[in-house]
């Protein structure tokens, strides 16, 4: 069963090894876990629903708790403390486009706010109901989770928008196809959520971001239905698919999604290599990204992340052997780990491997083969469970991400990391910070930073610590001219920084679109764009 107050399935875990615990102790100091509220305590706090009865809307307390928050750190703190504050007044789980239309009609009639909900894996406050005068309906797409059609000639598959990652691949596989969209939240995030928040999968180098995979679909809006035809390309004016991508539930409900799929590859390998230092490693992966090597994935961990990963792996003896071997090859302190994905048939894999090794050699890099790569692949969707293990020890962990042109990558990493490291200095608190580049383009790269800190004595003080960290890091991004998000979207937490990227004209244009689709601000108000009418929200 899905956890109500954290990541993933209750049956899964990723325990912190003794070595990992010692590492956290050394870096951050002894910590004291905060007390978790129970589900029963939270259920007892749910107020009566304000919704007019509707046969398709459930108003029970538990389902409202389970749809009240996403997966950001403030969401986590709210769920763990039980101080959730605002709950949706009801949850609907339609099964067809017609039912979605009917629920939107109901919302219009009764002046109800509607929050589209995919997998609820948002890490920026996308799906949280906000306080205000009007009742809130969370519209979950969870039951629209099937492959609706497959056109093998055009390699297009249409899915219900609520289909989660594993179901997408499971339903395509018997037909010999795959999508290849693997965000780390793959276990729970959905096709509609990917489109609405412009997500990016771990192997975007081969399969593309959701922008490249999203071929068209069907959207139900408060003003009518919007059909997005699956044209391979079109010069007929601005592309409306771009309006829907990143709309974060503000313009309508994405009911079904046509995706560009591919035949299953013969096989896949992941290899791990090391470069002697960060500067050389960045030059190495940039050269690879700009050389069309045919890799399916390329990621580079900085020295701190490399060290942390090797410690968290929990195989101290094997790591000692690895380090001895690398030292013999001239790679010591400050080494940076590169993970490469190779996908295709034997010839394609061989060609890409040989080409990548050639570049690696030019930058004094050393390949360690596929053993560590296999380990990475086995854990690729497990690491989010570490948040729970850290939490039980009294540490909070969060991530942030951005993208910039290559020319700005080193300075941006430096600014983000130093902003985070200094953020809690006034309290004498250390912050553990490490970074990787995970989506590499010819023009630039995404930057993904993880940070961990000690929980304070209370939930409120812990939230304040996070707010300081987030604000300083976000300001550093803006100062660098970096995007406020490469893949997580805007939601609530990034909304104050959106104008820095879009400019006044751009913001006015987005507001005009929102007014067109939703003049009375009923669709997920306050997310992406500030609410126009203040009495809608607090
Ligand atoms: C552990 C973890 C790892 C993550 N890793 C990645 C990653 O590698 N790459 C990445 O891109 N993101 C990642 N994310 C962020 C998140 O998973 C993505 O933003 C994802 O696309 C959200 O999908 P969802 O189905 O959960 O959407 P939700 O969280 O339910 O919703 C997100 C937004 O989309 C809107 N929405 C959802 N469905 C619809 C619909 N059918 N119609 C209209 N609007 C809709 C919602 O209203 C909301 O504004 C991660 C999150 C977590 C918790």
XYZ file of C-alpha atoms and ligand atoms in Angstrom:
591
model
C 0.000 0.000 0.000
C 1.163 3.533 -0.745
C 2.551 5.468 2.227
C 0.264 8.290 3.303
C 3.071 10.455 4.718
C 6.147 9.776 2.619
C 7.551 8.245 -0.521
C 6.437 5.063 -2.205
C 5.121 1.743 -1.033
C 5.024 0.764 2.649
C 6.647 -2.573 1.737
C 9.814 -0.937 0.371
C 12.711 0.669 2.181
C 16.339 1.709 1.701
C 17.990 1.466 5.106
C 20.994 3.662 5.878
C 24.006 1.413 6.530
C 26.141 1.917 9.650
C 28.751 3.509 7.402
C 26.159 5.962 6.078
C 25.029 6.785 9.622
C 28.629 7.426 10.714
C 29.116 9.632 7.663
C 26.060 11.762 8.509
C 27.192 12.022 12.112
C 30.610 13.207 11.039
C 29.279 15.709 8.486
C 26.221 17.075 10.311
C 26.497 16.074 13.957
C 24.240 14.031 16.222
C 20.572 14.516 15.357
C 17.286 14.002 17.133
C 14.303 12.677 15.143
C 11.027 14.602 15.348
C 7.847 12.824 16.389
C 5.622 11.635 13.525
C 1.857 12.168 13.731
C -0.274 9.079 13.122
C -2.768 8.758 10.287
C -5.577 8.546 12.865
C -4.512 11.857 14.451
C -4.540 13.566 11.071
C -7.857 12.045 10.032
C -9.389 13.442 13.233
C -8.392 16.958 12.094
C -10.155 16.822 8.711
C -13.068 19.297 8.700
C -16.455 18.465 7.167
C -16.588 18.714 3.379
C -18.071 21.884 1.895
C -18.963 20.208 -1.408
C -22.509 19.710 -2.668
C -23.098 15.932 -2.898
C -22.099 14.300 -6.201
C -22.142 10.542 -6.901
C -18.590 10.631 -8.325
C -17.010 12.529 -5.403
C -15.701 10.847 -2.267
C -15.633 13.006 0.849
C -14.267 10.503 3.398
C -11.501 11.870 5.633
C -8.810 9.338 4.711
C -8.938 9.834 0.957
C -8.810 13.603 1.543
C -5.696 13.210 3.731
C -4.058 11.013 1.106
C -4.552 13.683 -1.579
C -3.684 16.742 0.499
C 0.040 17.013 -0.170
C 2.760 16.072 -2.629
C 6.394 15.177 -1.993
C 8.218 18.473 -1.442
C 10.087 18.873 1.829
C 7.452 21.316 3.180
C 4.841 18.682 2.215
C 6.843 16.044 4.043
C 7.075 18.218 7.175
C 3.345 18.934 7.026
C 2.475 15.239 6.765
C 4.948 14.130 9.408
C 3.838 16.784 11.888
C 0.177 16.254 11.051
C -0.144 20.045 10.563
C -1.546 19.759 7.067
C -3.900 22.679 7.537
C -5.903 22.558 4.333
C -7.447 19.411 2.849
C -9.368 18.995 -0.382
C -13.117 18.857 0.322
C -13.433 15.770 -1.845
C -11.697 13.533 -4.354
C -13.130 12.371 -7.690
C -11.636 9.549 -9.746
C -13.310 9.723 -13.164
C -12.842 6.891 -15.652
C -13.725 8.595 -18.946
C -13.421 11.940 -20.728
C -17.202 12.333 -20.375
C -16.942 11.979 -16.597
C -14.147 14.563 -16.517
C -16.361 16.934 -18.534
C -19.253 16.332 -16.192
C -17.101 17.055 -13.112
C -15.899 20.311 -14.678
C -19.533 21.202 -15.337
C -20.320 20.520 -11.659
C -17.340 22.671 -10.616
C -18.595 25.553 -12.761
C -22.150 25.242 -11.433
C -21.076 25.171 -7.778
C -18.062 27.496 -7.958
C -15.627 24.788 -6.902
C -11.828 24.862 -7.247
C -10.428 21.846 -9.127
C -6.922 20.458 -8.640
C -5.875 17.911 -11.271
C -3.923 15.101 -9.595
C -1.721 12.556 -11.377
C 0.587 10.586 -9.075
C 0.915 13.363 -6.480
C 4.713 13.220 -6.788
C 5.125 16.966 -7.237
C 8.065 18.365 -5.302
C 7.089 22.025 -5.624
C 3.615 22.214 -4.038
C 1.668 21.669 -7.289
C -1.269 19.725 -5.899
C -1.735 21.327 -2.484
C -5.118 22.898 -1.780
C -4.763 26.457 -0.485
C -6.986 28.141 2.032
C -9.742 30.320 0.638
C -13.495 30.713 0.506
C -14.339 28.097 -2.114
C -14.536 24.316 -1.719
C -11.746 22.301 -3.348
C -12.159 19.170 -5.448
C -9.081 17.088 -6.196
C -9.627 15.401 -9.544
C -7.441 12.307 -9.645
C -6.753 10.643 -12.986
C -5.756 7.410 -11.216
C -8.487 5.337 -12.862
C -7.687 6.531 -16.386
C -4.676 4.253 -16.506
C -4.889 2.154 -19.657
C -3.262 1.911 -23.059
C -6.126 3.095 -25.270
C -4.603 2.493 -28.689
C -1.334 1.641 -30.374
C -0.426 2.571 -33.942
C 2.683 0.512 -34.748
C 3.021 2.102 -38.182
C 3.431 5.587 -36.739
C 4.828 4.294 -33.416
C 2.217 6.177 -31.415
C 0.520 4.947 -28.243
C -2.413 6.667 -26.552
C -2.695 6.326 -22.769
C -5.179 7.499 -20.189
C -3.505 10.452 -18.462
C -3.375 8.741 -15.075
C -1.212 5.823 -16.240
C 1.868 5.573 -13.988
C 5.365 4.815 -15.333
C 5.527 1.053 -14.627
C 2.078 0.536 -16.193
C 3.128 2.406 -19.331
C 6.055 0.063 -19.901
C 4.121 -3.035 -18.779
C 1.274 -2.371 -21.201
C 3.594 -1.595 -24.124
C 6.009 -4.494 -23.633
C 3.775 -7.326 -24.951
C 3.467 -5.345 -28.191
C 7.259 -5.050 -28.465
C 7.389 -1.325 -27.650
C 8.593 0.957 -24.896
C 8.405 4.630 -24.026
C 11.696 5.080 -22.152
C 10.585 7.908 -19.858
C 12.194 7.185 -16.485
C 12.026 10.052 -14.013
C 13.233 8.948 -10.594
C 9.583 9.191 -9.521
C 8.708 6.638 -12.255
C 7.088 4.277 -9.712
C 4.212 6.709 -9.057
C 4.237 9.636 -11.478
C 1.861 9.590 -14.441
C 1.744 10.413 -18.119
C -0.541 13.432 -17.551
C 1.650 14.717 -14.706
C 4.757 14.394 -16.882
C 3.151 16.531 -19.582
C 1.627 19.055 -17.161
C 4.947 19.599 -15.390
C 7.413 19.075 -18.303
C 9.288 16.195 -16.794
C 12.538 14.625 -17.847
C 13.529 10.963 -17.574
C 16.947 9.575 -16.650
C 17.613 8.423 -20.217
C 16.493 11.629 -21.892
C 19.668 11.518 -24.000
C 18.182 8.668 -26.032
C 14.432 8.991 -25.557
C 14.092 12.752 -25.130
C 12.270 14.753 -22.488
C 8.484 14.578 -22.347
C 8.453 17.429 -24.896
C 9.926 15.042 -27.494
C 7.624 12.170 -26.473
C 4.329 14.058 -26.256
C 2.702 13.772 -29.682
C -0.773 15.082 -28.874
C -3.841 14.274 -26.845
C -7.103 15.464 -25.483
C -7.712 18.146 -22.872
C -10.997 18.993 -21.164
C -11.165 22.655 -20.178
C -13.790 24.788 -18.462
C -14.418 26.460 -21.827
C -14.575 23.322 -24.017
C -12.559 20.378 -25.326
C -9.123 20.876 -26.837
C -7.945 18.253 -29.319
C -4.214 18.185 -30.014
C -3.643 16.277 -33.262
C -0.653 13.934 -33.444
C 1.185 15.646 -36.295
C 4.889 14.778 -36.587
C 5.577 18.474 -37.171
C 3.586 21.519 -38.174
C 4.301 25.049 -39.351
C 0.692 26.088 -38.729
C 1.455 28.792 -36.211
C 2.418 28.310 -32.542
C 2.118 24.722 -31.379
C -0.684 24.291 -28.835
C 1.059 21.256 -27.386
C 3.516 23.765 -25.962
C 0.641 25.512 -24.205
C -0.434 22.291 -22.519
C 3.082 21.201 -21.545
C 3.956 22.834 -18.258
C 0.381 24.082 -17.728
C 0.395 22.554 -14.202
C -3.348 22.030 -14.138
C -4.098 25.723 -14.788
C -5.655 25.425 -18.243
C -7.524 22.124 -18.221
C -7.520 18.414 -17.453
C -5.356 16.325 -19.770
C -7.553 13.272 -20.311
C -5.432 11.229 -22.684
C -1.967 11.504 -24.092
C -0.471 10.248 -27.359
C 3.172 9.288 -26.933
C 5.957 8.510 -29.392
C 7.082 4.980 -28.557
C 9.966 2.834 -29.823
C 10.585 -0.861 -30.422
C 12.191 -2.529 -27.396
C 15.982 -2.414 -27.647
C 17.963 -5.645 -27.647
C 19.805 -4.740 -24.494
C 21.122 -2.085 -22.219
C 24.335 -1.549 -20.257
C 25.439 1.018 -17.717
C 29.136 1.701 -17.215
C 30.938 3.725 -14.594
C 34.132 5.686 -15.185
C 36.144 8.186 -13.151
C 37.947 11.383 -14.049
C 40.688 12.863 -11.861
C 38.938 16.145 -11.012
C 35.782 18.200 -11.609
C 37.172 20.561 -14.226
C 38.499 17.733 -16.388
C 35.334 15.692 -15.869
C 33.077 18.573 -16.986
C 35.170 19.043 -20.132
C 34.999 15.296 -20.752
C 31.191 14.962 -20.503
C 30.664 18.186 -22.473
C 32.768 16.726 -25.280
C 30.741 13.527 -25.128
C 27.433 15.440 -25.174
C 28.581 17.457 -28.168
C 29.852 14.450 -30.137
C 26.690 12.418 -30.924
C 28.117 9.232 -29.423
C 24.785 7.433 -29.289
C 24.726 7.198 -25.477
C 21.361 6.729 -23.756
C 22.484 8.334 -20.514
C 25.342 10.412 -19.236
C 25.694 11.775 -15.742
C 28.563 13.280 -13.855
C 28.820 13.422 -10.064
C 31.063 16.019 -8.498
C 33.727 14.960 -6.003
C 31.416 15.322 -2.971
C 28.659 13.293 -4.607
C 31.139 10.657 -5.769
C 32.472 10.283 -2.238
C 28.970 10.230 -0.729
C 27.730 7.588 -3.200
C 30.705 5.356 -2.555
C 30.050 5.602 1.189
C 26.276 5.109 0.917
C 26.875 2.042 -1.276
C 27.895 0.327 1.974
C 30.544 -2.000 0.489
C 33.569 -0.624 2.283
C 35.989 -3.350 1.246
C 35.014 -3.267 -2.433
C 35.281 0.532 -2.423
C 38.803 0.300 -0.912
C 39.819 -2.018 -3.752
C 38.299 0.312 -6.295
C 40.148 3.296 -4.831
C 43.441 1.402 -4.831
C 42.943 0.510 -8.481
C 42.051 4.098 -9.406
C 45.057 5.439 -7.474
C 47.322 3.194 -9.559
C 45.800 4.858 -12.617
C 46.427 8.340 -11.195
C 42.916 9.032 -9.927
C 42.758 9.941 -6.243
C 41.159 12.549 -3.977
C 38.753 14.802 -5.895
C 37.795 12.096 -8.378
C 34.456 12.446 -10.169
C 32.215 9.586 -11.242
C 30.675 9.384 -14.713
C 27.780 6.977 -15.392
C 27.118 6.093 -19.012
C 24.091 4.340 -20.484
C 24.418 2.234 -23.649
C 21.259 0.979 -25.320
C 20.555 -0.828 -28.587
C 21.818 -3.883 -30.425
C 25.323 -5.319 -30.010
C 26.805 -3.190 -32.782
C 25.267 0.055 -31.523
C 26.393 -0.628 -27.956
C 29.900 -1.512 -29.043
C 30.198 1.555 -31.251
C 28.966 3.903 -28.515
C 31.226 2.269 -25.903
C 34.343 2.520 -28.071
C 33.570 6.155 -28.937
C 32.932 7.065 -25.277
C 36.113 5.336 -24.088
C 38.094 7.256 -26.674
C 36.819 10.577 -25.329
C 37.342 9.379 -21.759
C 40.970 8.570 -22.541
C 41.549 12.098 -23.852
C 40.568 13.420 -20.405
C 42.613 10.948 -18.327
C 39.431 9.098 -17.411
C 39.370 5.448 -16.370
C 36.474 3.060 -17.009
C 35.676 0.499 -14.316
C 33.317 -1.486 -16.549
C 29.690 -2.366 -15.886
C 29.714 -3.694 -12.293
C 29.031 -0.333 -10.622
C 26.694 0.527 -13.493
C 24.598 -2.571 -12.772
C 24.417 -1.511 -9.137
C 23.280 1.960 -10.168
C 20.584 0.468 -12.432
C 19.336 -1.825 -9.649
C 18.914 1.125 -7.268
C 17.829 3.776 -9.735
C 14.273 4.060 -8.374
C 15.126 3.074 -4.797
C 17.078 6.119 -3.682
C 13.943 8.196 -2.872
C 13.348 5.729 -0.024
C 16.539 7.005 1.627
C 14.660 10.148 2.695
C 12.699 8.007 5.159
C 15.859 6.389 6.569
C 17.570 9.761 7.016
C 14.400 11.139 8.592
C 14.297 8.379 11.189
C 17.811 9.467 12.202
C 16.792 13.134 12.534
C 18.072 14.450 9.178
C 16.071 16.151 6.418
C 17.090 15.750 2.788
C 15.960 17.627 -0.297
C 17.067 18.320 -3.855
C 16.943 21.192 -6.311
C 17.658 21.382 -10.004
C 18.231 23.821 -12.824
C 19.828 24.089 -16.278
C 22.274 26.515 -17.892
C 24.476 26.807 -20.950
C 27.845 25.045 -20.668
C 29.677 28.319 -20.295
C 27.889 28.876 -16.973
C 27.868 25.333 -15.573
C 30.932 25.446 -13.260
C 30.095 28.852 -11.759
C 26.438 27.917 -11.264
C 27.299 24.709 -9.416
C 29.713 26.693 -7.271
C 27.110 29.369 -6.440
C 24.339 26.902 -5.617
C 26.562 24.820 -3.398
C 28.083 27.734 -1.525
C 24.629 29.327 -1.006
C 23.418 26.071 0.538
C 26.541 25.500 2.628
C 26.305 28.966 4.146
C 22.533 29.099 4.570
C 22.441 27.827 8.163
C 25.697 29.371 9.348
C 23.826 31.805 11.611
C 22.570 28.768 13.553
C 25.968 27.083 13.502
C 24.488 24.236 11.420
C 26.343 22.310 8.711
C 24.727 21.383 5.410
C 25.844 18.370 3.400
C 25.759 19.363 -0.286
C 26.591 17.462 -3.453
C 25.749 17.760 -7.132
C 25.522 15.923 -10.417
C 24.890 16.867 -14.020
C 22.181 14.506 -15.233
C 20.647 15.726 -18.482
C 23.376 16.782 -20.859
C 22.732 18.643 -24.085
C 25.060 20.019 -26.744
C 24.253 23.535 -25.486
C 24.338 22.996 -21.748
C 23.348 20.802 -18.869
C 20.930 20.326 -16.036
C 22.383 20.623 -12.550
C 20.919 18.536 -9.725
C 21.956 19.284 -6.160
C 21.125 17.268 -3.063
C 21.362 18.768 0.426
C 20.884 17.336 3.880
C 20.676 19.064 7.237
C 19.771 18.318 10.814
C 16.155 18.701 11.862
C 15.688 21.489 14.413
C 13.917 20.994 17.749
C 10.477 21.631 16.258
C 8.749 21.218 12.918
C 8.308 24.978 12.544
C 12.040 25.604 13.035
C 12.904 22.794 10.613
C 10.639 24.364 7.994
C 12.369 27.721 8.592
C 15.737 26.051 7.951
C 14.427 24.693 4.645
C 13.003 28.104 3.706
C 16.400 29.730 4.229
C 18.141 27.057 2.160
C 15.592 27.199 -0.647
C 15.500 31.004 -0.826
C 19.281 31.419 -0.952
C 19.724 28.683 -3.545
C 16.862 30.037 -5.696
C 18.320 33.547 -5.544
C 21.686 32.126 -6.615
C 20.006 30.514 -9.624
C 18.288 33.707 -10.633
C 21.541 35.654 -10.255
C 23.227 33.161 -12.597
C 20.462 33.500 -15.222
C 19.670 29.808 -14.696
C 16.149 28.416 -14.993
C 14.269 27.996 -11.733
C 13.516 24.429 -12.851
C 14.812 22.017 -15.467
C 12.294 19.266 -14.658
C 10.283 19.756 -11.458
C 8.154 22.667 -12.643
C 6.980 25.812 -10.869
C 4.057 24.986 -8.565
C 4.085 27.100 -5.415
C 7.710 26.976 -4.384
C 9.203 28.294 -7.629
C 6.403 30.734 -8.512
C 8.161 33.793 -6.985
C 11.096 33.261 -9.366
C 9.200 32.636 -12.613
C 9.090 36.280 -13.712
C 12.894 36.445 -13.674
C 12.891 33.944 -16.556
C 9.750 34.966 -18.451
C 9.926 38.769 -18.129
C 6.924 41.116 -17.801
C 5.585 40.449 -21.322
C 5.963 36.718 -20.905
C 4.130 36.744 -17.577
C 1.309 38.864 -19.075
C 0.991 36.364 -21.918
C 0.711 33.415 -19.506
C -1.830 35.311 -17.385
C -3.885 36.000 -20.524
C -3.908 32.282 -21.359
C -5.000 31.478 -17.839
C -7.808 34.062 -18.075
C -8.934 32.562 -21.378
C -9.272 29.041 -20.032
C -10.293 29.935 -16.515
C -11.697 33.441 -16.058
C -12.946 32.651 -12.536
C -9.704 31.042 -11.372
C -11.068 27.633 -10.583
C -8.277 25.454 -11.951
C -5.421 24.986 -9.487
C -5.183 28.728 -8.686
C -1.980 30.031 -7.129
C 0.223 27.419 -8.844
C 2.540 28.423 -11.677
C 1.045 31.941 -11.746
C -0.038 34.058 -8.800
C -3.806 34.147 -8.242
C -5.285 37.344 -9.680
C -8.116 37.590 -7.206
C -6.691 37.641 -3.694
C -9.956 36.609 -2.103
C -9.631 33.240 -3.867
C -6.657 32.334 -1.758
C -4.840 33.231 1.340
C 11.411 11.051 -5.462
C 11.074 11.934 -6.629
C 11.866 11.901 -7.755
C 11.559 12.717 -8.845
N 12.321 12.625 -9.971
C 11.985 13.343 -11.059
C 12.733 13.213 -12.261
O 13.684 12.435 -12.354
N 12.343 13.953 -13.339
C 11.266 14.773 -13.274
O 10.942 15.387 -14.270
N 10.560 14.939 -12.142
C 10.874 14.236 -11.038
N 10.146 14.377 -9.889
C 9.036 15.335 -9.839
C 7.669 14.745 -10.260
O 7.675 13.353 -10.184
C 7.324 15.190 -11.664
O 7.029 16.567 -11.647
C 6.157 14.441 -12.309
O 6.069 14.819 -13.649
C 4.819 14.679 -11.631
O 3.904 13.710 -12.113
P 2.608 13.301 -11.285
O 1.827 12.392 -12.124
O 2.992 12.812 -9.956
O 1.879 14.701 -11.172
P 1.262 15.434 -9.890
O 2.320 15.622 -8.877
O 0.036 14.753 -9.475
O 0.907 16.824 -10.535
C 1.879 17.707 -11.004
C 1.202 18.888 -11.694
O 0.599 18.440 -12.892
C -0.813 18.665 -12.869
N -1.436 17.489 -13.479
C -1.219 16.195 -13.176
N -1.957 15.413 -13.974
C -2.657 16.238 -14.777
C -3.618 16.039 -15.801
N -3.983 14.825 -16.203
N -4.141 17.136 -16.402
C -3.764 18.377 -16.036
N -2.879 18.622 -15.078
C -2.332 17.563 -14.465
C -1.172 18.860 -11.419
O -2.315 19.677 -11.256
C 0.068 19.517 -10.884
O 0.029 20.887 -11.138
C 10.444 13.590 -8.776
C 9.642 13.601 -7.632
C 9.956 12.782 -6.567
C 9.077 12.804 -5.352
